[in-house]
Tab-separated table of C-alpha atoms (C1' of nucleotides) in Angstrom:
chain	number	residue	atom	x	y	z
I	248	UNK	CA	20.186	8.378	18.082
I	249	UNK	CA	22.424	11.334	18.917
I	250	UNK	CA	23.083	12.422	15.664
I	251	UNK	CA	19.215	12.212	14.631
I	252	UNK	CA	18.170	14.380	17.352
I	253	UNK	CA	20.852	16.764	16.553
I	254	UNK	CA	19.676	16.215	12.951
I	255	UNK	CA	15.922	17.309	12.978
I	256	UNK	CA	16.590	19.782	16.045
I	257	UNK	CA	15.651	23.118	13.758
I	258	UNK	CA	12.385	21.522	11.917
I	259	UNK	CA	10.659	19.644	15.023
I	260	UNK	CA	10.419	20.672	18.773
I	261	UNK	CA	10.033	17.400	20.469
I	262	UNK	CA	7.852	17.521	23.880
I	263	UNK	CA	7.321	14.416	26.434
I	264	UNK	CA	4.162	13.935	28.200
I	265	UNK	CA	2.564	11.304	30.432
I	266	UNK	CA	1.476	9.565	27.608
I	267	UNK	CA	3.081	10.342	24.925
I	268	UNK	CA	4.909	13.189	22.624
I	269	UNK	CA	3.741	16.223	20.900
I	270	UNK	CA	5.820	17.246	17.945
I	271	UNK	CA	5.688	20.849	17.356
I	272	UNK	CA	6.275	22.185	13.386
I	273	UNK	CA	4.545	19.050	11.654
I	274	UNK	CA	3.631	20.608	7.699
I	275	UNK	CA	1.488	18.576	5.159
I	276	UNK	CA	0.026	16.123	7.512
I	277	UNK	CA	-3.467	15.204	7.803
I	278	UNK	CA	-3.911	12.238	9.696
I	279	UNK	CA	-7.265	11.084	7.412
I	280	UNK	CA	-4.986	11.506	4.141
I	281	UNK	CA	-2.044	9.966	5.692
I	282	UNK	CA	-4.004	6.594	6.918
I	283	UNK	CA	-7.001	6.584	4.224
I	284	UNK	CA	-5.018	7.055	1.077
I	285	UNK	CA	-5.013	2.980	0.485
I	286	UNK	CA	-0.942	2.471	1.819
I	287	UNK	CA	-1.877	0.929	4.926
I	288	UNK	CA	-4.188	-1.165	6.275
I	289	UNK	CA	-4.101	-1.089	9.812
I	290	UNK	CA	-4.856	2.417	11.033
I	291	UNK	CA	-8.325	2.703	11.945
I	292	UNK	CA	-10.739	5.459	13.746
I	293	UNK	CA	-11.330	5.036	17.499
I	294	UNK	CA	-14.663	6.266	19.104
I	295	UNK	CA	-12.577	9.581	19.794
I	296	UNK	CA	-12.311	10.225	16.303
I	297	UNK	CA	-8.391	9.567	16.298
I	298	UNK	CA	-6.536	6.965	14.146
I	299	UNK	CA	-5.339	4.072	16.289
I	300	UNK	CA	-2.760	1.098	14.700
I	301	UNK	CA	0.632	-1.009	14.914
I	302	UNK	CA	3.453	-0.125	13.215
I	303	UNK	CA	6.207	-2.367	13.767
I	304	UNK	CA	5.718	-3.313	17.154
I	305	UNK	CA	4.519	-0.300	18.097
I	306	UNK	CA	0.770	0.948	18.945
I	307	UNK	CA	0.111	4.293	19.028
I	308	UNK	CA	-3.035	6.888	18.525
I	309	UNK	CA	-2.481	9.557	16.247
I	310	UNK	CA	-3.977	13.422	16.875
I	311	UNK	CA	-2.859	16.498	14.613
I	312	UNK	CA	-3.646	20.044	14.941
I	313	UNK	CA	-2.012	22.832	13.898
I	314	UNK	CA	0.876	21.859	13.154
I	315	UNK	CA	1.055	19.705	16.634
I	316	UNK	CA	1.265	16.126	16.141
I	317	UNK	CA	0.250	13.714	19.201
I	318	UNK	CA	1.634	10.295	19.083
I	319	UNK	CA	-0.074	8.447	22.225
I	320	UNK	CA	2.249	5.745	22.834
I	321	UNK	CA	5.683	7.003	22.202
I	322	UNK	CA	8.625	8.132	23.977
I	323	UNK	CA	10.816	10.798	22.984
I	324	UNK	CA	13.398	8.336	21.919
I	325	UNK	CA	10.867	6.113	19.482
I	326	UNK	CA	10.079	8.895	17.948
I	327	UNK	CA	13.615	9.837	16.685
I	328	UNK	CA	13.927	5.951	16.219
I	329	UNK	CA	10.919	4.948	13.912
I	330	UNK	CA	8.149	7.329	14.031
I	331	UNK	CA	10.271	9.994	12.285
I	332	UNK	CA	10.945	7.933	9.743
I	333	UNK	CA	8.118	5.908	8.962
I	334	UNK	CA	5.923	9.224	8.538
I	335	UNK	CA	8.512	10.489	6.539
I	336	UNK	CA	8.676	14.009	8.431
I	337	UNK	CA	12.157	14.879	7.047
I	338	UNK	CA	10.853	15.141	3.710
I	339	UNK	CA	9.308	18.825	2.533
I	340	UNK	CA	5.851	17.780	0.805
I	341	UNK	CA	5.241	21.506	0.085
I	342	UNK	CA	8.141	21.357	-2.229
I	343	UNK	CA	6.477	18.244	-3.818
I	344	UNK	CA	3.320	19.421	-3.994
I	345	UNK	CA	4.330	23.106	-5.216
I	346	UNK	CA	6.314	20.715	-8.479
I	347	UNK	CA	3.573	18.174	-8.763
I	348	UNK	CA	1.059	21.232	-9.013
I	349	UNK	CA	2.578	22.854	-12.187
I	350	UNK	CA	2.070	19.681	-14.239
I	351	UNK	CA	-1.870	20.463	-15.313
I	352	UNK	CA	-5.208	21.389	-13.563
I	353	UNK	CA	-6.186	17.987	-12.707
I	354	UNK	CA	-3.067	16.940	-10.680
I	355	UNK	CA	-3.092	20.405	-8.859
I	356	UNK	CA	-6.644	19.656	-7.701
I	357	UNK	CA	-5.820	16.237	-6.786
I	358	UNK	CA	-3.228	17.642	-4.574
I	359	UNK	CA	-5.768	19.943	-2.860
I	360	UNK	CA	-7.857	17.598	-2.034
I	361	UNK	CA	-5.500	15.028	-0.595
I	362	UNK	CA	-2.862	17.788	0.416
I	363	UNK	CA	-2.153	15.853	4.011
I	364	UNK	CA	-1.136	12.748	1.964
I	365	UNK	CA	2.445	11.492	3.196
I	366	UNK	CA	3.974	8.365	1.836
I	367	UNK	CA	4.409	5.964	4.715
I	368	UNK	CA	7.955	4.127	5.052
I	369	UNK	CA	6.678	0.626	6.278
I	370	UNK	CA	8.076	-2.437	6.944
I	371	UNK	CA	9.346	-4.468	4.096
I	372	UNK	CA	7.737	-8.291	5.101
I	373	UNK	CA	4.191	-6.894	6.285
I	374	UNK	CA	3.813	-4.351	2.804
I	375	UNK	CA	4.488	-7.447	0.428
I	376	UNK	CA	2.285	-9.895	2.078
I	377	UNK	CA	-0.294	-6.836	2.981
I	378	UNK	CA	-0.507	-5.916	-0.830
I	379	UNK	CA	-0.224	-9.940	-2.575
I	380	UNK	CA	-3.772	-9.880	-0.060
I	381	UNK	CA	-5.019	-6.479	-1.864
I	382	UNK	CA	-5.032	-8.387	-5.165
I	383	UNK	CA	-8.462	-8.584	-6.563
I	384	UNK	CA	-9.753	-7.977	-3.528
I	385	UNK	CA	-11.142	-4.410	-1.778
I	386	UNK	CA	-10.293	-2.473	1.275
I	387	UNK	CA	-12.177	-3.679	4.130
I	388	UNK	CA	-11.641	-7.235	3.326
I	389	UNK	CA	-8.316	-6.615	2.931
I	390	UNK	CA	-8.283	-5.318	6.482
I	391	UNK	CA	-9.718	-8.152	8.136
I	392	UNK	CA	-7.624	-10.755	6.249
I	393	UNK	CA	-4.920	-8.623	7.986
I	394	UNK	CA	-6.631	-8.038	11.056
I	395	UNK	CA	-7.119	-12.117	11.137
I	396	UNK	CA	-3.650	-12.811	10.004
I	397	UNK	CA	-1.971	-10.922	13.248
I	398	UNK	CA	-4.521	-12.097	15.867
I	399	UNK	CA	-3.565	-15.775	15.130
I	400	UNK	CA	0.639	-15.422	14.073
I	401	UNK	CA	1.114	-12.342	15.170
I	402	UNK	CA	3.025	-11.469	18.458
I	403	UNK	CA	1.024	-9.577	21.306
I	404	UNK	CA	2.019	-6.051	22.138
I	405	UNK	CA	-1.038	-5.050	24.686
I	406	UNK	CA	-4.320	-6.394	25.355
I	407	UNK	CA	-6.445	-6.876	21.751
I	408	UNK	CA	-3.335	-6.055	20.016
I	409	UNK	CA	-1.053	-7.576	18.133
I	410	UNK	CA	2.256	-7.168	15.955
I	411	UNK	CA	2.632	-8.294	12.070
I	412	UNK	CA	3.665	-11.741	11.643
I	413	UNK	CA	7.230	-12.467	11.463
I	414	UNK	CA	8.315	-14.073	7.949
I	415	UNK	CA	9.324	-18.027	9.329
I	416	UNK	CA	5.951	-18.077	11.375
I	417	UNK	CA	4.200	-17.546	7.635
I	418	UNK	CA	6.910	-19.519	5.923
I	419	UNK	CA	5.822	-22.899	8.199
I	420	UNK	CA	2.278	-22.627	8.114
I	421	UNK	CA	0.172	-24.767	7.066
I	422	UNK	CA	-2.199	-23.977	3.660
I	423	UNK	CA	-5.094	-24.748	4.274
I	424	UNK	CA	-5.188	-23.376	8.495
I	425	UNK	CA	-4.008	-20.363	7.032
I	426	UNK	CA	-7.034	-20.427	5.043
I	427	UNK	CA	-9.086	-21.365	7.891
I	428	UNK	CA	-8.249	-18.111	9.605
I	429	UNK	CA	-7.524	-15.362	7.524
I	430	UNK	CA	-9.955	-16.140	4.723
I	431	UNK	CA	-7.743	-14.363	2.224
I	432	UNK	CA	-8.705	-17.517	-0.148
I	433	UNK	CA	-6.240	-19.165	-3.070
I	434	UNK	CA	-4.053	-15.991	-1.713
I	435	UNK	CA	-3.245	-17.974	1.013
I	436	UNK	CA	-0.680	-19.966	-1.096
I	437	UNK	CA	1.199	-16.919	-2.014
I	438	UNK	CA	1.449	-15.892	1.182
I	439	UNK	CA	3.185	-18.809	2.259
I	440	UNK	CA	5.206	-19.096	-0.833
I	441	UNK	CA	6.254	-15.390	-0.546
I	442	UNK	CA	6.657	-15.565	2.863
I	443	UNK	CA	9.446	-19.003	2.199
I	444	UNK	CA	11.342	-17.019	-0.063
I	445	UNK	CA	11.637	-13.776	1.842
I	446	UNK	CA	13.201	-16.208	4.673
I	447	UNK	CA	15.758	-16.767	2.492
I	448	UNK	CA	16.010	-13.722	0.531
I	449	UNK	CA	14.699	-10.382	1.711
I	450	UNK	CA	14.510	-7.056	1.065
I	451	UNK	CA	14.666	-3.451	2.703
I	452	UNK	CA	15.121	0.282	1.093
I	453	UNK	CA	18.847	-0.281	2.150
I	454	UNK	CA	19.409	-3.622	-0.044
I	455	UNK	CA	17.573	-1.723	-2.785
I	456	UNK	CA	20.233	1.275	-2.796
I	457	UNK	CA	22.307	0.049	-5.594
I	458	UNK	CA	20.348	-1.287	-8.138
I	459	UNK	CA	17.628	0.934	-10.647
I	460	UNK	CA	13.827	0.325	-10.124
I	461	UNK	CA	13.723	-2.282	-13.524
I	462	UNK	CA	15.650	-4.266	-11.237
I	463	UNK	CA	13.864	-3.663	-8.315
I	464	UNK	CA	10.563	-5.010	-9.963
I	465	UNK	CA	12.456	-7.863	-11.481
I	466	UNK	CA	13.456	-8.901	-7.827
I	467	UNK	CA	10.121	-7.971	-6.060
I	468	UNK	CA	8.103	-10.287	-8.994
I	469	UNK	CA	9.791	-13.749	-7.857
I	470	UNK	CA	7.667	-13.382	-5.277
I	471	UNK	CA	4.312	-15.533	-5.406
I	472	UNK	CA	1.795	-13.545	-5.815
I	473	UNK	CA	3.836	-10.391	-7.096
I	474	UNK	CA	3.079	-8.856	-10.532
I	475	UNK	CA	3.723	-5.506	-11.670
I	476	UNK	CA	0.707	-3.766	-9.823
I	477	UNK	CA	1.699	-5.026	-6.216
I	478	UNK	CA	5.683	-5.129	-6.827
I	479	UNK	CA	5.260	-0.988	-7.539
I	480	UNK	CA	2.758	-0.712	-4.201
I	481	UNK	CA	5.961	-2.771	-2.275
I	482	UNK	CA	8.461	-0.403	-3.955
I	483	UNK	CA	6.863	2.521	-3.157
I	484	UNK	CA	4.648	2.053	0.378
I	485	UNK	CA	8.116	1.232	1.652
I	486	UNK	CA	10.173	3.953	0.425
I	487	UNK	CA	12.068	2.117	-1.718
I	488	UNK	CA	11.333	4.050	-4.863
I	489	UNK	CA	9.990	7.396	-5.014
I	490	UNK	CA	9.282	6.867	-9.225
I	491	UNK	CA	7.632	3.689	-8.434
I	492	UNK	CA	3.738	4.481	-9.961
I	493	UNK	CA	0.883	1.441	-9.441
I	494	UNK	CA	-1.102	1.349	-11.886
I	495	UNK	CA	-4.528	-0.069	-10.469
I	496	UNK	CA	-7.638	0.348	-12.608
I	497	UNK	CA	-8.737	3.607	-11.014
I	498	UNK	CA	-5.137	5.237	-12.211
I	499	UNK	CA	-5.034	3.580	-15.847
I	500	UNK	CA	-8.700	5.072	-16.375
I	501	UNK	CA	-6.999	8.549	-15.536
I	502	UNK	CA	-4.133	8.028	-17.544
I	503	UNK	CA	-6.187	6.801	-21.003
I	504	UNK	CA	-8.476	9.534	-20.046
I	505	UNK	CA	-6.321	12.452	-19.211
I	506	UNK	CA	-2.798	11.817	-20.614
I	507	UNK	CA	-3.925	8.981	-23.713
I	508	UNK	CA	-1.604	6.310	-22.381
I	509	UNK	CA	-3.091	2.709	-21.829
I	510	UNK	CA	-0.756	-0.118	-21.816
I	511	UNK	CA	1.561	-0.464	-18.968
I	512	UNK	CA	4.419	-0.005	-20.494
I	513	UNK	CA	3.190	3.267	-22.543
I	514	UNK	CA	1.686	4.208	-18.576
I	515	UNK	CA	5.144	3.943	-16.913
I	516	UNK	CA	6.956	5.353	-20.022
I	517	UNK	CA	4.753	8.866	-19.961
I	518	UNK	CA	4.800	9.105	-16.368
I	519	UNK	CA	8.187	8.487	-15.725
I	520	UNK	CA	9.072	11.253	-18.367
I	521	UNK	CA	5.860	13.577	-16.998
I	522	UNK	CA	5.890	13.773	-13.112
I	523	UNK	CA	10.076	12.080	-12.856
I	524	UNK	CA	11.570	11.007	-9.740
I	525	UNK	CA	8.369	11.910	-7.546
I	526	UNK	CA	6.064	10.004	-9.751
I	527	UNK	CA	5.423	8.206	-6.588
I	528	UNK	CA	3.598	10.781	-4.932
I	529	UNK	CA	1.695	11.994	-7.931
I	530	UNK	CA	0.283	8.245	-7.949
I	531	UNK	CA	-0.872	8.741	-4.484
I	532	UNK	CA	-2.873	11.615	-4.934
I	533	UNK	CA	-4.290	11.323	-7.922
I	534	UNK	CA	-5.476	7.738	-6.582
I	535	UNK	CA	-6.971	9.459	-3.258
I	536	UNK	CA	-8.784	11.735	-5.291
I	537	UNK	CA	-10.593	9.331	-7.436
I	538	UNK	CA	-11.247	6.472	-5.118
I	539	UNK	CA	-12.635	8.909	-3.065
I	540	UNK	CA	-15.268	10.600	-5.880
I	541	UNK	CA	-13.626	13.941	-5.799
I	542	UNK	CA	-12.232	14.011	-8.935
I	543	UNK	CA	-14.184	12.288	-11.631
I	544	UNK	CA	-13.197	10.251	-15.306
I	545	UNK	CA	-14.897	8.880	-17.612
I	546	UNK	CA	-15.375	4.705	-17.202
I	547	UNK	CA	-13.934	3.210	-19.761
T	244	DA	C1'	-28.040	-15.669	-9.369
T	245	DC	C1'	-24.722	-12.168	-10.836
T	246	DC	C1'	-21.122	-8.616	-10.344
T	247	DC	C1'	-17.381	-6.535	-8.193
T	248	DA	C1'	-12.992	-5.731	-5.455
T	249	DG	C1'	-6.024	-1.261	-5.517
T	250	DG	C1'	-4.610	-8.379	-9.914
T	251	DA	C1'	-1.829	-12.468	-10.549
T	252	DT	C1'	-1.204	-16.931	-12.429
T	253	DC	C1'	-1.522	-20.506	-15.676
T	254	DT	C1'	-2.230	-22.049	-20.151
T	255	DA	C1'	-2.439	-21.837	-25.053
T	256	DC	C1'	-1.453	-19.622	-29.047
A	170	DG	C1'	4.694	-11.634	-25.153
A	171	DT	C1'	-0.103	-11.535	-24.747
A	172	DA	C1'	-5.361	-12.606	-24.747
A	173	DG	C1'	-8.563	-15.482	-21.884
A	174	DA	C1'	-10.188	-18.302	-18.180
A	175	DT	C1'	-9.674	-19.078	-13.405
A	176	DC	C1'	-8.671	-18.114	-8.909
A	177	DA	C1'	-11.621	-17.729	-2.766
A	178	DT	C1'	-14.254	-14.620	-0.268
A	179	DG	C1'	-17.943	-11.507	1.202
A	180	DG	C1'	-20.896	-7.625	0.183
A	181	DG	C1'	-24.186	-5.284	-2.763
DNA sequence: ACCCAGGATCTAC
DNA sequence: GTAGATCATGGG
């Protein structure tokens, strides 16, 4: 942990309170972006008006001002141990956003309105079964099938809290009383299936470090459940792949609209050539932008 | 009753 | 490899 501290020491002043940290020098963070840009699903508002959720198997409410960031919860030494990384802080968004900008008009005002967006680096087991549940399916259901999933596998951190599921608890669960009480529906089966074969083969950012993102997609898709839309949302909510770009139906209406690329394959092909390596984080805002009305396209 | 939701699967051509 | 029906569930 040493060498992270010494590490990060000139971009973040780390402060312990009672209880928690303030981390002083946090850029391009906006807590509303960060936790309502469709990557997670388990961050919600508390009657203070700050986002509470588990990450890993750790709860924690969020507060940023000013450059400040407040995690209730943590110690100094979770912080350099997860937090840091799963909000990505040692990443420079600014120099993202300042690329990402020059492409055209539209993508610069996407990034102005979602311009606290950062990509999350969450855990590998919870993003694949969190996103095989997003299929055909929208947000706040997709919360509650989570929600319901950890209150009755999931291990308990605090009172009314509880961590993700570990992958054997899914993999020896019964069908149909998984249906029974997450009411995620014929889903249920992938879950179960996915969760089987991620017992016996997983997959992290680290086992992903040799091999290109075709290969990456190849691998996620064996996974029940898993088709090109969800294996890019694995790839890329986990920081796997920064070029990874999902292509939901909000984001193909942009791309026939804006950039006259429909299929797929044509999609991937322009974007990968158009926005590169951060293609990632292009998806991200464009997709905030548009889910959330501020940028409009023509329905196709 | 019908349509939709950050799609994926299965089947048939 | 690709177009079409089908897949639970809850809300509008």
């Amino acid at each position: 942990m040493l060498d992270i501290v010494e590490r990060v020491k000139d971009m973040y002043k780390v402060e312990e309170m009672k209880k928690g940290i303030r981390v002083y020098g946090v850029k391009d963070f906006n807590p509303k972006h960060v936790f309502e840009c469709g990557q997670c699903f388990r961050w919600n508002l508390n009657p203070m008006g700050h986002y509470c959720g588990v990450a890993g198997e750790n709860y924690a409410e969020i507060k940023y001002s000013d450059g400040v960031l407040e995690i209730i919860g943590s110690t100094k030494e979770e912080f350099y141990t997860f937090w840091l990384d799963y909000f990505d802080l040692e990443r420079d968004y600014s120099k993202i956003k300042g690329e990402l900008s020059l492409k055209d008009e539209y993508m610069r005002r996407a990034i102005e309105f979602g311009k606290g967006i950062r990509i999350l680096r969450q855990e590998p087991f919870e993003t694949l079964v969190s996103f095989i549940i997003s299929a055909n399916n929208n947000i706040p259901r997709i919360k509650k099938c989570i929600e319901n999933l950890c209150r009755n596998y999931g291990e308990k951190i605090k009172d009314d809290v509880y961590a993700f599921p570990k992958p054997h608890n899914l993999a020896n669960v019964c069908e149909n009383e998984l249906s029974d009480c997450i009411k995620a529906g014929y889903r249920c089966n992938y879950i179960v299936e996915a969760s089987r074969l991620f017992v016996e083969q997983p997959f992290s950012k680290e086992s992903f470090q040799k091999i290109d993102i075709a290969n990456a997609r190849r691998f996620m898709r064996q996974y029940k459940g898993v088709g090109p839309k969800v294996a890019d949302c694995i790839l890329l909510f986990t920081g796997s792949y920064y070029n990874a770009f999902p292509v939901d139906v909000w984001v193909r209406k942009v791309m026939t609209n804006l950039y006259n690329v429909s299929t797929h394959k044509e999609i991937d092909e322009f974007v990968q050539e158009y926005f590169g390596s951060i293609a990632g984080f292009a998806q991200q805002y464009l997709f905030y932008a548009i889910r959330e009305g501020f940028l409009k396209v023509e329905v196709t």
